[in-house]
């Protein structure tokens, strides 16, 4: 048991770094995922995860696998796509989800082409699926910084974000903080997707953001408990995915997201708030 569940993290520094990275992504990304879910913007997270790829790829094309250029390029591309999609939705007949879908497909194709212009298939695989086992100190500092900014921003804007998620009309009637808090929230989405990109790649960056948040919906009722449960699910998924990856020699990023998917499926079946078993096969004492 020790060799399977504890030994890898004691013996190998890269496993400890990967676990710290997964914890940081869960602490920052899972609460953001809860708000995306409550706002019915879950698919926006996936679209935005692909939207950052051209900017990160441009940084890679110019400077190689350098942390700062790829990060800044990803942030710039994410904000550009978010703003452009919003403008298209406002001034044309397209809805925002359709506009985001269009830009997401364009961004993914463009990013892959840019990476292919300079890099090898190994570099392309790293950009698409991440390298959580290769996290170095600067990348961990970046993840920790983004997590800190996210938690501080959520603490300061918690009330307007909650109101804007459950009753935006009431928030508009009593305060003007709805629009600014929404813009800050979009910024947090982009930042956490960029953090996820460095660890899990553009195709899986949204995994630790959305899957734990969706799974938490079957276990909690209020927003605070949903966020706490989602963070716990995210950390557990990161640990379980790394254990699976080490012992079964599977890719680490997909293994982490797969474990988050297992948590979701278990929650879907057994979760006390809307799970299949409690809903359609209630306890016998309730039938009495």
Tab-separated table of C-alpha atoms in Angstrom:
chain	number	residue	atom	x	y	z
A	1	UNK	CA	0.000	0.000	0.000
A	2	UNK	CA	2.811	2.382	0.871
A	3	UNK	CA	4.588	1.755	-2.430
A	4	UNK	CA	1.383	2.462	-4.365
A	5	UNK	CA	-0.134	5.450	-2.586
A	6	UNK	CA	2.663	7.217	-0.680
A	7	UNK	CA	6.024	6.015	-1.923
A	8	UNK	CA	6.005	7.842	-5.274
A	9	UNK	CA	5.547	11.219	-3.569
A	10	UNK	CA	8.243	10.505	-0.980
A	11	UNK	CA	10.823	9.191	-3.420
A	12	UNK	CA	10.383	11.477	-6.429
A	13	UNK	CA	10.464	15.257	-6.423
A	14	UNK	CA	8.628	15.533	-9.755
A	15	UNK	CA	5.645	13.712	-8.208
A	16	UNK	CA	5.562	16.156	-5.296
A	17	UNK	CA	5.733	19.092	-7.689
A	18	UNK	CA	2.914	17.646	-9.754
A	19	UNK	CA	0.775	17.186	-6.644
A	20	UNK	CA	1.430	20.767	-5.523
A	21	UNK	CA	0.456	21.967	-8.993
A	22	UNK	CA	-2.777	19.957	-8.907
A	23	UNK	CA	-3.615	21.362	-5.471
A	24	UNK	CA	-3.011	24.922	-6.677
A	25	UNK	CA	-5.185	24.395	-9.753
A	26	UNK	CA	-7.968	22.957	-7.593
A	27	UNK	CA	-7.875	25.753	-5.014
A	28	UNK	CA	-8.191	28.456	-7.666
A	29	UNK	CA	-10.041	26.789	-10.507
A	30	UNK	CA	-12.723	24.732	-8.753
A	31	UNK	CA	-14.532	27.720	-7.132
A	32	UNK	CA	-14.424	29.529	-10.476
A	33	UNK	CA	-15.929	26.408	-12.048
A	34	UNK	CA	-18.768	26.509	-9.507
A	35	UNK	CA	-19.716	30.020	-10.597
A	36	UNK	CA	-19.466	29.031	-14.268
A	37	UNK	CA	-21.843	26.155	-13.568
A	38	UNK	CA	-24.302	28.324	-11.628
A	39	UNK	CA	-24.303	30.878	-14.456
A	40	UNK	CA	-24.884	28.113	-17.019
A	41	UNK	CA	-21.599	29.029	-18.673
A	42	UNK	CA	-19.890	25.647	-18.324
A	43	UNK	CA	-19.220	25.287	-22.042
A	44	UNK	CA	-17.765	28.790	-22.084
A	45	UNK	CA	-14.910	27.485	-19.947
A	46	UNK	CA	-14.102	24.852	-22.551
A	47	UNK	CA	-14.282	27.408	-25.355
A	48	UNK	CA	-12.025	29.835	-23.499
A	49	UNK	CA	-9.512	27.076	-22.765
A	50	UNK	CA	-9.006	26.674	-26.497
A	51	UNK	CA	-9.092	30.419	-27.097
A	52	UNK	CA	-5.824	30.928	-25.197
A	53	UNK	CA	-3.946	28.544	-27.498
A	54	UNK	CA	-3.016	30.973	-30.322
A	55	UNK	CA	-1.493	33.468	-27.896
A	56	UNK	CA	0.457	30.795	-26.050
A	57	UNK	CA	1.511	29.303	-29.393
A	58	UNK	CA	2.702	32.709	-30.618
A	59	UNK	CA	4.820	33.045	-27.475
A	60	UNK	CA	6.206	29.579	-28.162
A	61	UNK	CA	6.939	30.436	-31.807
A	62	UNK	CA	8.931	33.513	-30.810
A	63	UNK	CA	10.608	32.398	-27.598
A	64	UNK	CA	10.247	28.613	-27.357
A	65	UNK	CA	8.848	26.953	-24.237
A	66	UNK	CA	9.447	30.081	-22.135
A	67	UNK	CA	7.015	30.587	-19.271
A	68	UNK	CA	6.430	34.348	-19.385
A	69	UNK	CA	5.866	34.803	-23.159
A	70	UNK	CA	3.497	31.830	-23.342
A	71	UNK	CA	1.607	33.034	-20.259
A	72	UNK	CA	1.243	36.596	-21.472
A	73	UNK	CA	0.272	35.426	-24.943
A	74	UNK	CA	-2.372	33.101	-23.507
A	75	UNK	CA	-3.843	35.822	-21.287
A	76	UNK	CA	-3.950	38.307	-24.165
A	77	UNK	CA	-5.591	35.804	-26.510
A	78	UNK	CA	-8.137	34.780	-23.896
A	79	UNK	CA	-9.240	38.332	-23.201
A	80	UNK	CA	-9.263	39.176	-26.915
A	81	UNK	CA	-11.536	36.253	-27.751
A	82	UNK	CA	-13.848	36.949	-24.815
A	83	UNK	CA	-14.247	40.612	-25.751
A	84	UNK	CA	-14.570	39.918	-29.471
A	85	UNK	CA	-17.176	37.216	-28.940
A	86	UNK	CA	-19.139	39.590	-26.706
A	87	UNK	CA	-19.027	42.352	-29.323
A	88	UNK	CA	-20.130	39.978	-32.080
A	89	UNK	CA	-23.034	38.787	-29.931
A	90	UNK	CA	-24.037	42.366	-29.164
A	91	UNK	CA	-23.923	43.819	-32.675
A	92	UNK	CA	-25.052	40.821	-34.745
A	93	UNK	CA	-27.809	38.244	-34.627
A	94	UNK	CA	-25.490	35.582	-33.194
A	95	UNK	CA	-25.823	34.551	-29.568
A	96	UNK	CA	-22.708	34.590	-27.392
A	97	UNK	CA	-22.468	30.787	-27.234
A	98	UNK	CA	-22.433	30.502	-31.039
A	99	UNK	CA	-19.880	33.283	-31.294
A	100	UNK	CA	-17.638	31.611	-28.719
A	101	UNK	CA	-17.951	28.281	-30.540
A	102	UNK	CA	-16.777	29.860	-33.770
A	103	UNK	CA	-13.802	31.581	-32.170
A	104	UNK	CA	-12.902	28.465	-30.191
A	105	UNK	CA	-12.649	26.350	-33.340
A	106	UNK	CA	-10.650	29.018	-35.148
A	107	UNK	CA	-8.337	29.439	-32.157
A	108	UNK	CA	-7.694	25.729	-31.778
A	109	UNK	CA	-6.835	25.288	-35.460
A	110	UNK	CA	-4.665	28.413	-35.545
A	111	UNK	CA	-2.807	27.457	-32.382
A	112	UNK	CA	-2.001	23.956	-33.609
A	113	UNK	CA	-0.701	25.361	-36.910
A	114	UNK	CA	1.498	27.926	-35.138
A	115	UNK	CA	3.044	25.284	-32.866
A	116	UNK	CA	3.606	22.976	-35.846
A	117	UNK	CA	5.515	25.711	-37.694
A	118	UNK	CA	8.398	25.473	-35.247
A	119	UNK	CA	7.972	22.523	-32.925
A	120	UNK	CA	7.946	18.766	-33.187
A	121	UNK	CA	5.122	16.364	-32.433
A	122	UNK	CA	6.449	16.168	-28.868
A	123	UNK	CA	6.064	19.935	-28.446
A	124	UNK	CA	2.573	19.800	-29.930
A	125	UNK	CA	1.609	16.988	-27.559
A	126	UNK	CA	2.928	19.020	-24.625
A	127	UNK	CA	0.927	22.093	-25.646
A	128	UNK	CA	-2.272	20.109	-26.157
A	129	UNK	CA	-2.029	17.768	-23.158
A	130	UNK	CA	0.323	19.535	-20.763
A	131	UNK	CA	3.289	18.324	-18.742
A	132	UNK	CA	2.214	18.210	-15.126
A	133	UNK	CA	5.158	15.936	-14.256
A	134	UNK	CA	7.611	18.546	-15.566
A	135	UNK	CA	6.503	21.545	-13.492
A	136	UNK	CA	9.509	23.632	-12.444
A	137	UNK	CA	9.795	26.294	-9.748
A	138	UNK	CA	8.796	29.290	-11.929
A	139	UNK	CA	5.687	27.469	-13.135
A	140	UNK	CA	4.709	26.499	-9.600
A	141	UNK	CA	5.186	30.112	-8.502
A	142	UNK	CA	2.925	31.187	-11.364
A	143	UNK	CA	0.235	28.682	-10.372
A	144	UNK	CA	0.486	29.753	-6.740
A	145	UNK	CA	0.272	33.424	-7.722
A	146	UNK	CA	-2.811	32.901	-9.886
A	147	UNK	CA	-4.440	30.879	-7.099
A	148	UNK	CA	-3.711	33.630	-4.578
A	149	UNK	CA	-5.129	36.340	-6.847
A	150	UNK	CA	-8.206	34.195	-7.488
A	151	UNK	CA	-8.913	33.510	-3.813
A	152	UNK	CA	-8.443	37.152	-2.829
A	153	UNK	CA	-10.695	38.352	-5.657
A	154	UNK	CA	-13.378	35.795	-4.778
A	155	UNK	CA	-13.242	36.821	-1.119
A	156	UNK	CA	-13.717	40.488	-2.036
A	157	UNK	CA	-16.443	39.898	-4.629
A	158	UNK	CA	-18.170	36.849	-3.153
A	159	UNK	CA	-21.523	38.503	-2.428
A	160	UNK	CA	-22.031	40.211	-5.821
A	161	UNK	CA	-20.835	37.087	-7.636
A	162	UNK	CA	-23.324	34.924	-5.748
A	163	UNK	CA	-26.173	37.383	-6.352
A	164	UNK	CA	-25.251	37.742	-10.012
A	165	UNK	CA	-25.340	33.953	-10.341
A	166	UNK	CA	-28.691	33.309	-8.627
A	167	UNK	CA	-30.622	36.567	-9.130
A	168	UNK	CA	-28.924	39.077	-11.465
A	169	UNK	CA	-32.077	41.182	-11.710
A	170	UNK	CA	-32.099	41.809	-7.969
A	171	UNK	CA	-28.389	42.685	-8.016
A	172	UNK	CA	-28.969	45.261	-10.759
A	173	UNK	CA	-31.797	46.813	-8.733
A	174	UNK	CA	-29.750	47.288	-5.558
A	175	UNK	CA	-26.183	47.749	-6.784
A	176	UNK	CA	-24.031	48.699	-9.740
A	177	UNK	CA	-21.395	46.114	-8.916
A	178	UNK	CA	-22.800	43.469	-11.276
A	179	UNK	CA	-20.942	44.534	-14.425
A	180	UNK	CA	-17.547	45.150	-12.748
A	181	UNK	CA	-17.734	41.879	-10.830
A	182	UNK	CA	-18.626	40.034	-14.043
A	183	UNK	CA	-15.578	41.492	-15.819
A	184	UNK	CA	-13.337	40.520	-12.909
A	185	UNK	CA	-14.850	37.055	-12.975
A	186	UNK	CA	-14.073	36.663	-16.692
A	187	UNK	CA	-10.516	37.688	-15.895
A	188	UNK	CA	-10.312	34.985	-13.231
A	189	UNK	CA	-11.596	32.430	-15.743
A	190	UNK	CA	-8.849	33.363	-18.210
A	191	UNK	CA	-6.121	33.364	-15.545
A	192	UNK	CA	-7.072	29.946	-14.213
A	193	UNK	CA	-7.314	28.500	-17.707
A	194	UNK	CA	-3.810	29.784	-18.430
A	195	UNK	CA	-2.642	28.118	-15.211
A	196	UNK	CA	-4.351	24.900	-16.250
A	197	UNK	CA	-2.772	25.182	-19.696
A	198	UNK	CA	0.742	25.006	-18.246
A	199	UNK	CA	-0.058	21.842	-16.300
A	200	UNK	CA	-2.730	20.024	-18.320
A	201	UNK	CA	-2.527	21.543	-21.799
A	202	UNK	CA	-5.150	23.394	-23.756
A	203	UNK	CA	-7.384	20.354	-24.341
A	204	UNK	CA	-7.621	19.439	-20.653
A	205	UNK	CA	-7.113	22.797	-18.902
A	206	UNK	CA	-10.799	23.069	-18.097
A	207	UNK	CA	-10.932	19.557	-16.593
A	208	UNK	CA	-10.009	20.407	-12.993
A	209	UNK	CA	-12.130	23.537	-13.223
A	210	UNK	CA	-15.465	22.058	-14.300
A	211	UNK	CA	-15.638	18.350	-13.417
A	212	UNK	CA	-15.179	18.802	-9.634
A	213	UNK	CA	-17.624	21.723	-9.683
A	214	UNK	CA	-20.284	19.712	-11.524
A	215	UNK	CA	-19.753	16.725	-9.228
A	216	UNK	CA	-20.100	18.952	-6.164
A	217	UNK	CA	-23.596	19.927	-7.319
A	218	UNK	CA	-24.813	16.480	-6.215
A	219	UNK	CA	-23.438	16.922	-2.669
A	220	UNK	CA	-23.975	20.558	-1.651
A	221	UNK	CA	-26.757	23.114	-1.716
A	222	UNK	CA	-25.333	26.574	-0.986
A	223	UNK	CA	-22.533	28.192	-2.962
A	224	UNK	CA	-19.998	28.087	-0.126
A	225	UNK	CA	-20.368	24.346	0.396
A	226	UNK	CA	-20.294	23.759	-3.372
A	227	UNK	CA	-16.974	25.603	-3.644
A	228	UNK	CA	-15.448	23.732	-0.690
A	229	UNK	CA	-16.598	20.336	-1.967
A	230	UNK	CA	-15.368	21.135	-5.479
A	231	UNK	CA	-11.913	22.017	-4.132
A	232	UNK	CA	-11.809	18.744	-2.205
A	233	UNK	CA	-12.864	16.770	-5.262
A	234	UNK	CA	-10.239	18.540	-7.366
A	235	UNK	CA	-7.413	17.771	-4.930
A	236	UNK	CA	-8.536	14.145	-4.595
A	237	UNK	CA	-8.702	13.810	-8.390
A	238	UNK	CA	-5.209	15.247	-8.768
A	239	UNK	CA	-3.781	12.828	-6.216
A	240	UNK	CA	-5.629	9.802	-7.609
A	241	UNK	CA	-4.684	10.700	-11.175
A	242	UNK	CA	-1.001	10.952	-10.300
A	243	UNK	CA	-1.118	7.613	-8.480
A	244	UNK	CA	-2.801	6.035	-11.505
A	245	UNK	CA	-0.286	7.616	-13.856
A	246	UNK	CA	2.709	6.407	-11.841
A	247	UNK	CA	1.531	2.844	-11.289
A	248	UNK	CA	-0.119	2.214	-14.658
A	249	UNK	CA	2.334	4.325	-16.729
A	250	UNK	CA	-0.457	6.391	-18.255
A	251	UNK	CA	-0.204	10.071	-19.276
A	252	UNK	CA	-0.462	12.183	-16.121
A	253	UNK	CA	-2.743	15.000	-17.319
A	254	UNK	CA	-5.395	12.755	-18.872
A	255	UNK	CA	-5.199	10.490	-15.801
A	256	UNK	CA	-6.012	13.415	-13.493
A	257	UNK	CA	-8.963	14.508	-15.605
A	258	UNK	CA	-10.125	10.880	-15.889
A	259	UNK	CA	-10.193	10.581	-12.087
A	260	UNK	CA	-12.194	13.812	-11.931
A	261	UNK	CA	-14.585	12.167	-14.387
A	262	UNK	CA	-14.854	9.115	-12.113
A	263	UNK	CA	-15.719	11.408	-9.197
A	264	UNK	CA	-18.435	12.978	-11.336
A	265	UNK	CA	-19.894	9.601	-12.335
A	266	UNK	CA	-19.935	8.387	-8.721
A	267	UNK	CA	-21.624	11.640	-7.696
A	268	UNK	CA	-24.132	11.293	-10.516
A	269	UNK	CA	-25.147	7.871	-9.228
A	270	UNK	CA	-24.884	8.265	-5.440
A	271	UNK	CA	-25.004	12.022	-4.757
A	272	UNK	CA	-27.685	12.817	-2.137
A	273	UNK	CA	-28.948	15.915	-3.985
A	274	UNK	CA	-30.279	14.683	-7.313
A	275	UNK	CA	-28.191	11.531	-7.734
A	276	UNK	CA	-29.805	8.625	-9.545
A	277	UNK	CA	-29.923	6.212	-6.594
A	278	UNK	CA	-31.349	8.646	-3.994
A	279	UNK	CA	-33.857	9.942	-6.543
A	280	UNK	CA	-35.133	6.713	-8.089
A	281	UNK	CA	-34.288	4.179	-5.371
A	282	UNK	CA	-34.977	5.952	-2.062
A	283	UNK	CA	-34.138	4.422	1.308
A	284	UNK	CA	-36.606	1.911	2.641
A	285	UNK	CA	-37.480	3.997	5.659
A	286	UNK	CA	-38.736	6.715	3.343
A	287	UNK	CA	-41.064	4.243	1.688
A	288	UNK	CA	-42.562	3.131	5.002
